[in-house]
XYZ file of C-alpha atoms in Angstrom:
380
model
C -42.302 6.833 18.521
C -38.964 5.713 19.970
C -36.973 3.901 17.237
C -35.261 0.641 18.116
C -31.556 1.265 18.724
C -29.417 -1.707 17.728
C -25.680 -2.071 18.382
C -23.896 -4.709 16.293
C -20.505 -5.698 17.685
C -19.296 -8.982 16.181
C -15.877 -10.562 15.913
C -14.681 -11.759 12.509
C -15.875 -15.034 10.992
C -12.420 -16.431 10.252
C -12.065 -17.764 6.745
C -15.186 -15.941 5.579
C -15.636 -12.296 6.602
C -13.789 -9.731 8.664
C -15.614 -8.064 11.550
C -16.597 -5.014 9.482
C -18.196 -7.223 6.825
C -20.008 -9.299 9.458
C -21.477 -6.156 11.036
C -22.580 -4.847 7.628
C -24.384 -8.106 6.803
C -26.098 -8.096 10.194
C -27.150 -4.473 9.713
C -28.748 -5.295 6.368
C -30.826 -7.992 8.053
C -31.970 -5.695 10.855
C -33.006 -2.950 8.418
C -34.815 -5.458 6.223
C -37.300 -6.109 9.042
C -37.124 -2.806 10.896
C -36.183 -0.028 8.431
C -36.841 2.683 11.010
C -34.297 1.206 13.454
C -31.184 3.174 14.369
C -28.328 0.746 13.730
C -24.753 1.305 14.914
C -21.907 -1.002 13.891
C -18.994 -1.588 16.254
C -16.869 -4.362 14.696
C -14.500 -5.884 17.221
C -11.507 -8.160 17.695
C -10.314 -9.906 20.821
C -6.916 -8.252 21.072
C -5.383 -10.954 18.886
C -5.423 -11.493 15.137
C -7.334 -8.761 13.315
C -7.180 -6.247 16.162
C -4.988 -3.753 14.352
C -7.193 -3.809 11.250
C -10.366 -3.255 13.290
C -8.898 -0.345 15.246
C -7.511 1.229 12.084
C -10.895 0.976 10.343
C -13.089 2.044 13.241
C -10.916 4.478 15.179
C -8.278 5.563 12.698
C -4.823 6.764 13.700
C -1.507 6.924 11.830
C -0.390 3.563 10.467
C 3.023 2.809 8.994
C 4.572 -0.285 7.465
C 8.132 -0.995 8.540
C 10.723 -3.592 7.458
C 11.065 -6.691 9.650
C 11.368 -10.438 8.911
C 8.776 -13.193 8.833
C 8.838 -16.478 10.754
C 11.515 -17.863 8.389
C 13.701 -14.770 8.468
C 12.589 -13.479 5.064
C 12.071 -9.709 4.549
C 8.573 -8.483 5.314
C 6.824 -5.172 5.907
C 4.560 -5.159 8.964
C 2.171 -2.471 10.233
C 2.465 -0.298 13.328
C -0.653 1.578 14.423
C -0.217 4.670 16.580
C -2.960 5.014 19.194
C -1.408 8.232 20.467
C 1.836 10.116 19.924
C 3.847 7.661 22.050
C 1.590 4.569 22.173
C 1.982 1.996 19.383
C -0.007 -1.167 18.710
C 1.558 -4.108 16.936
C 0.032 -7.464 16.064
C 2.026 -10.700 16.211
C -0.032 -12.341 13.450
C 1.012 -9.679 10.916
C 4.625 -10.807 11.352
C 4.608 -14.532 12.184
C 0.979 -15.457 11.533
C -0.213 -18.951 10.711
C -1.542 -17.758 7.379
C 1.924 -16.576 6.315
C 3.884 -19.633 7.463
C 2.955 -21.977 4.618
C 4.127 -25.575 4.636
C 7.707 -25.007 5.815
C 9.373 -26.793 8.730
C 7.862 -25.342 11.929
C 11.123 -26.035 13.772
C 12.773 -23.365 11.609
C 10.367 -20.583 12.588
C 11.396 -17.689 14.813
C 9.705 -14.855 16.703
C 12.594 -12.496 15.826
C 10.401 -10.394 13.528
C 8.225 -9.401 16.474
C 11.308 -8.208 18.354
C 12.383 -6.204 15.314
C 8.925 -4.619 15.160
C 9.215 -3.601 18.820
C 12.612 -2.078 18.009
C 11.091 -0.158 15.096
C 8.426 1.243 17.431
C 11.125 2.284 19.909
C 13.081 3.975 17.118
C 9.930 5.916 16.215
C 9.612 7.222 19.772
C 7.192 4.805 21.443
C 7.182 4.751 25.240
C 4.149 2.424 25.437
C 3.732 -0.604 23.178
C 0.684 -2.864 23.205
C 1.246 -6.279 21.629
C -1.761 -8.183 20.271
C -1.039 -11.891 20.584
C -2.835 -14.712 18.816
C -2.700 -16.478 15.477
C 1.063 -17.079 15.600
C 2.894 -19.890 13.810
C 5.915 -19.990 16.132
C 6.811 -21.985 19.228
C 10.298 -20.783 20.124
C 9.528 -19.534 23.626
C 10.113 -15.960 22.468
C 13.870 -16.541 22.070
C 13.927 -14.912 18.646
C 12.171 -11.827 20.008
C 14.686 -11.453 22.836
C 17.709 -11.871 20.548
C 16.279 -9.300 18.116
C 16.194 -6.908 21.073
C 19.828 -7.565 21.986
C 19.983 -10.675 24.189
C 22.613 -13.347 23.472
C 22.170 -17.123 23.499
C 24.638 -19.844 24.364
C 25.286 -21.650 22.152
C 24.707 -19.108 19.412
C 21.952 -19.914 16.931
C 22.961 -21.651 13.719
C 21.007 -19.128 11.652
C 20.828 -15.343 11.991
C 17.816 -15.620 14.287
C 17.165 -18.412 16.808
C 14.310 -20.774 15.987
C 12.390 -23.514 17.762
C 15.282 -25.816 16.799
C 17.699 -23.688 18.842
C 15.420 -24.012 21.854
C 16.406 -27.704 21.992
C 20.093 -26.897 22.582
C 19.736 -23.759 24.720
C 22.214 -23.596 27.611
C 22.071 -19.959 28.696
C 20.744 -16.522 27.833
C 22.665 -13.312 28.503
C 20.314 -10.300 28.858
C 23.067 -7.684 29.252
C 22.845 -6.591 25.622
C 19.105 -5.906 25.682
C 18.089 -2.520 24.291
C 18.357 -0.095 27.258
C 15.178 1.691 26.152
C 13.204 -1.370 27.268
C 13.800 -0.380 30.896
C 11.639 2.731 30.424
C 9.045 1.092 28.169
C 5.477 0.291 29.212
C 4.594 -3.050 27.621
C 1.032 -4.367 27.502
C 0.404 -7.972 26.541
C -3.048 -8.305 24.966
C -4.369 -11.827 25.216
C -7.327 -13.807 26.457
C -5.128 -16.922 26.571
C -4.298 -17.679 30.202
C -2.006 -20.651 29.508
C 1.391 -20.854 31.235
C 4.570 -21.502 29.257
C 4.826 -25.240 29.820
C 2.986 -28.197 31.321
C -0.326 -29.810 30.288
C -1.896 -26.402 29.558
C 1.285 -24.843 28.182
C 2.191 -23.444 24.781
C 3.436 -26.719 23.297
C 0.865 -29.166 24.670
C -2.111 -27.004 23.727
C -1.110 -25.124 20.577
C 1.870 -26.793 18.832
C -0.181 -29.357 16.933
C -2.270 -26.732 15.131
C 0.981 -25.030 14.083
C 2.189 -28.164 12.299
C 4.580 -29.651 14.868
C 4.722 -33.467 14.740
C 4.254 -35.485 17.976
C 8.010 -36.247 18.378
C 8.795 -32.554 17.894
C 6.174 -31.645 20.483
C 7.742 -33.944 23.069
C 11.237 -32.551 22.493
C 9.966 -28.970 22.536
C 8.039 -29.437 25.774
C 11.190 -30.636 27.551
C 13.179 -27.750 26.065
C 10.477 -25.241 26.982
C 10.566 -26.401 30.613
C 14.358 -25.978 30.618
C 13.967 -22.475 29.151
C 11.417 -21.698 31.867
C 13.964 -22.602 34.543
C 16.621 -20.364 32.959
C 14.284 -17.452 32.295
C 12.621 -17.526 35.710
C 16.041 -17.479 37.376
C 16.995 -14.377 35.378
C 13.690 -12.671 36.180
C 13.722 -13.584 39.854
C 10.130 -14.816 39.792
C 8.027 -17.603 38.226
C 7.185 -15.721 35.049
C 6.676 -19.000 33.170
C 3.659 -19.798 35.368
C 2.057 -16.381 34.848
C -1.136 -16.147 32.824
C -0.475 -15.491 29.171
C 3.124 -16.736 29.172
C 2.090 -19.583 26.877
C 0.420 -17.267 24.380
C 1.827 -17.083 20.836
C 4.275 -19.939 21.293
C 5.935 -18.365 24.312
C 6.124 -14.807 22.984
C 3.953 -14.000 25.984
C 6.723 -15.355 28.216
C 9.411 -13.245 26.558
C 7.249 -10.156 27.047
C 6.670 -11.095 30.688
C 10.440 -11.284 31.158
C 10.630 -7.748 29.755
C 8.119 -6.520 32.332
C 4.887 -6.684 30.328
C 1.530 -6.710 32.074
C -1.291 -8.789 30.649
C -4.705 -7.337 29.896
C -7.760 -9.090 28.498
C -7.605 -8.412 24.787
C -11.386 -8.245 24.478
C -11.750 -5.824 27.395
C -8.907 -3.666 26.082
C -10.555 -3.464 22.673
C -13.930 -2.558 24.196
C -12.248 0.209 26.207
C -10.355 1.563 23.194
C -13.541 1.817 21.148
C -15.642 3.458 23.861
C -18.035 0.528 24.083
C -19.519 1.513 27.443
C -21.207 4.645 26.066
C -22.369 2.812 22.953
C -23.891 -0.001 25.034
C -25.704 2.556 27.200
C -27.239 4.018 24.009
C -28.549 0.689 22.702
C -31.873 -1.069 23.244
C -30.496 -4.335 21.860
C -26.994 -5.673 21.243
C -26.006 -8.423 18.810
C -22.567 -10.017 18.920
C -21.106 -13.126 17.320
C -18.112 -15.073 16.031
C -17.298 -17.793 13.530
C -17.895 -20.622 15.989
C -19.181 -20.452 19.555
C -18.160 -23.361 21.773
C -16.887 -24.167 25.249
C -13.944 -21.793 24.711
C -16.427 -18.942 24.312
C -17.512 -19.578 27.896
C -13.922 -18.991 28.995
C -14.026 -15.326 28.085
C -13.875 -14.983 24.311
C -15.095 -11.733 22.819
C -18.878 -12.422 22.674
C -18.778 -13.503 26.317
C -17.062 -10.255 27.303
C -19.538 -8.204 25.240
C -22.364 -9.887 27.163
C -20.655 -9.112 30.474
C -20.276 -5.442 29.527
C -23.868 -5.267 28.276
C -25.229 -6.653 31.532
C -23.779 -3.683 33.424
C -26.161 -1.293 31.641
C -28.305 -3.505 31.522
C -29.164 -4.093 27.865
C -30.249 -7.400 26.264
C -27.611 -9.063 24.107
C -28.103 -11.841 21.553
C -25.581 -14.157 19.898
C -25.371 -14.800 16.154
C -22.480 -17.057 15.164
C -21.442 -19.130 12.205
C -21.960 -22.300 14.217
C -22.735 -23.186 17.833
C -21.353 -26.280 19.556
C -24.316 -28.217 21.017
C -22.232 -28.944 24.129
C -22.058 -25.222 24.900
C -25.568 -24.168 23.881
C -27.218 -24.464 27.302
C -24.528 -22.402 29.027
C -24.601 -19.820 26.233
C -28.368 -19.488 26.479
C -27.996 -18.625 30.157
C -25.863 -15.608 29.204
C -27.492 -14.445 25.945
C -31.060 -13.503 25.098
C -31.226 -15.875 22.167
C -28.448 -17.883 20.519
C -28.569 -18.247 16.744
C -26.292 -19.636 14.043
C -26.238 -19.546 10.269
C -25.459 -23.286 10.126
C -28.559 -25.333 10.886
C -26.954 -28.663 10.059
C -24.174 -30.389 8.090
C -23.051 -28.368 5.083
C -20.162 -28.052 2.659
C -17.594 -25.705 4.225
C -16.639 -23.837 1.052
C -20.294 -23.381 0.096
C -21.089 -22.090 3.590
C -18.219 -19.604 3.475
C -19.336 -18.237 0.110
C -22.898 -17.869 1.360
C -22.004 -16.329 4.730
C -23.089 -12.723 3.927
C -26.501 -13.855 2.686
C -27.005 -16.307 5.555
C -25.990 -13.678 8.106
C -28.462 -11.191 6.695
C -31.249 -13.784 6.757
C -30.476 -14.842 10.328
C -30.268 -11.233 11.526
C -33.639 -10.524 9.924
C -35.215 -13.506 11.699
C -33.688 -12.466 15.022
C -34.951 -8.915 14.613
C -38.460 -10.145 13.902
C -38.420 -12.222 17.091
C -36.943 -9.432 19.199
C -39.353 -6.775 17.950
C -42.329 -9.014 18.702
C -41.579 -8.715 22.406
C -39.905 -5.297 22.561
C -41.624 -2.299 24.047
C -40.133 1.182 23.596
C -39.049 2.855 26.846
C -41.509 5.339 28.252
C -40.467 9.012 28.062
């Protein structure tokens, strides 16, 4: 008899489990109900925070830690993952991530460490660098990154590296000192954030609050960001500030655009890197998920992209998330063959996080029971 082939490809449940742990808990639930099933785990990330860890765990490849600085200019070692001999992946969140920023003044944070990490990759021989955006604590328009790569500001920054505070007084940027190797570098910007640099949907208006910037700081930064957009676009000779992804990671996306980066959907890039098409073709049933599914999921977050890829085969795909926003449930049900969550109602957050592995296993078992009741093995 044909065994049920199940592909589990979740994102992480932030604050609870990484993607590998989520997939393992799901697999335990599937096997509990259907022990004869063939279960394959393909933990994923969306090209943002956690992407480097997932690729290193699933695909392997040489990984090195190199000295850079964090958002406050303090020494830090950050990872570089080599996807091939000349292609390096770096992740913004490992350098200037929200989790590392603490309670310090957000106006004193800089993206310089990301520029230093790019320089380290160049020194190691990279000719192609992919940058995973997302989860950053900075909002300096990428000025720190550009200065770390050789650009000069006027007036010069008060500290070693320019911060969001220096964005407020920016008069000019001189790109002549930029590392000449950048001219021959292929840069890929990995992000599913389509926001421009400034405006109602820009970096400051949409993301600054969650990074700890107070309302007065947000207003001042938005005006400064628009001024920076005028200067940068004039240097680039095109409206880079309006390009999709320029508002990602506090404007790091914009700095990369000015350096010639091309944006690619982080979720699609990850699926390509991990050979998802062949794995989806193998499966009879796919289960994906994330910590919380809501209206943003409909805009192209990882589970949405997994469903789109699965439909090409076609293979049924179900959603199992930590929680599902009721406002998005109807639209999600139109895309997925079943939408499930481990949170059935109000619950204590810390208790839910501690119980996530057990709840995931239980939910996956229930889903498997429902799916198997209507599944018929393909005819030989």
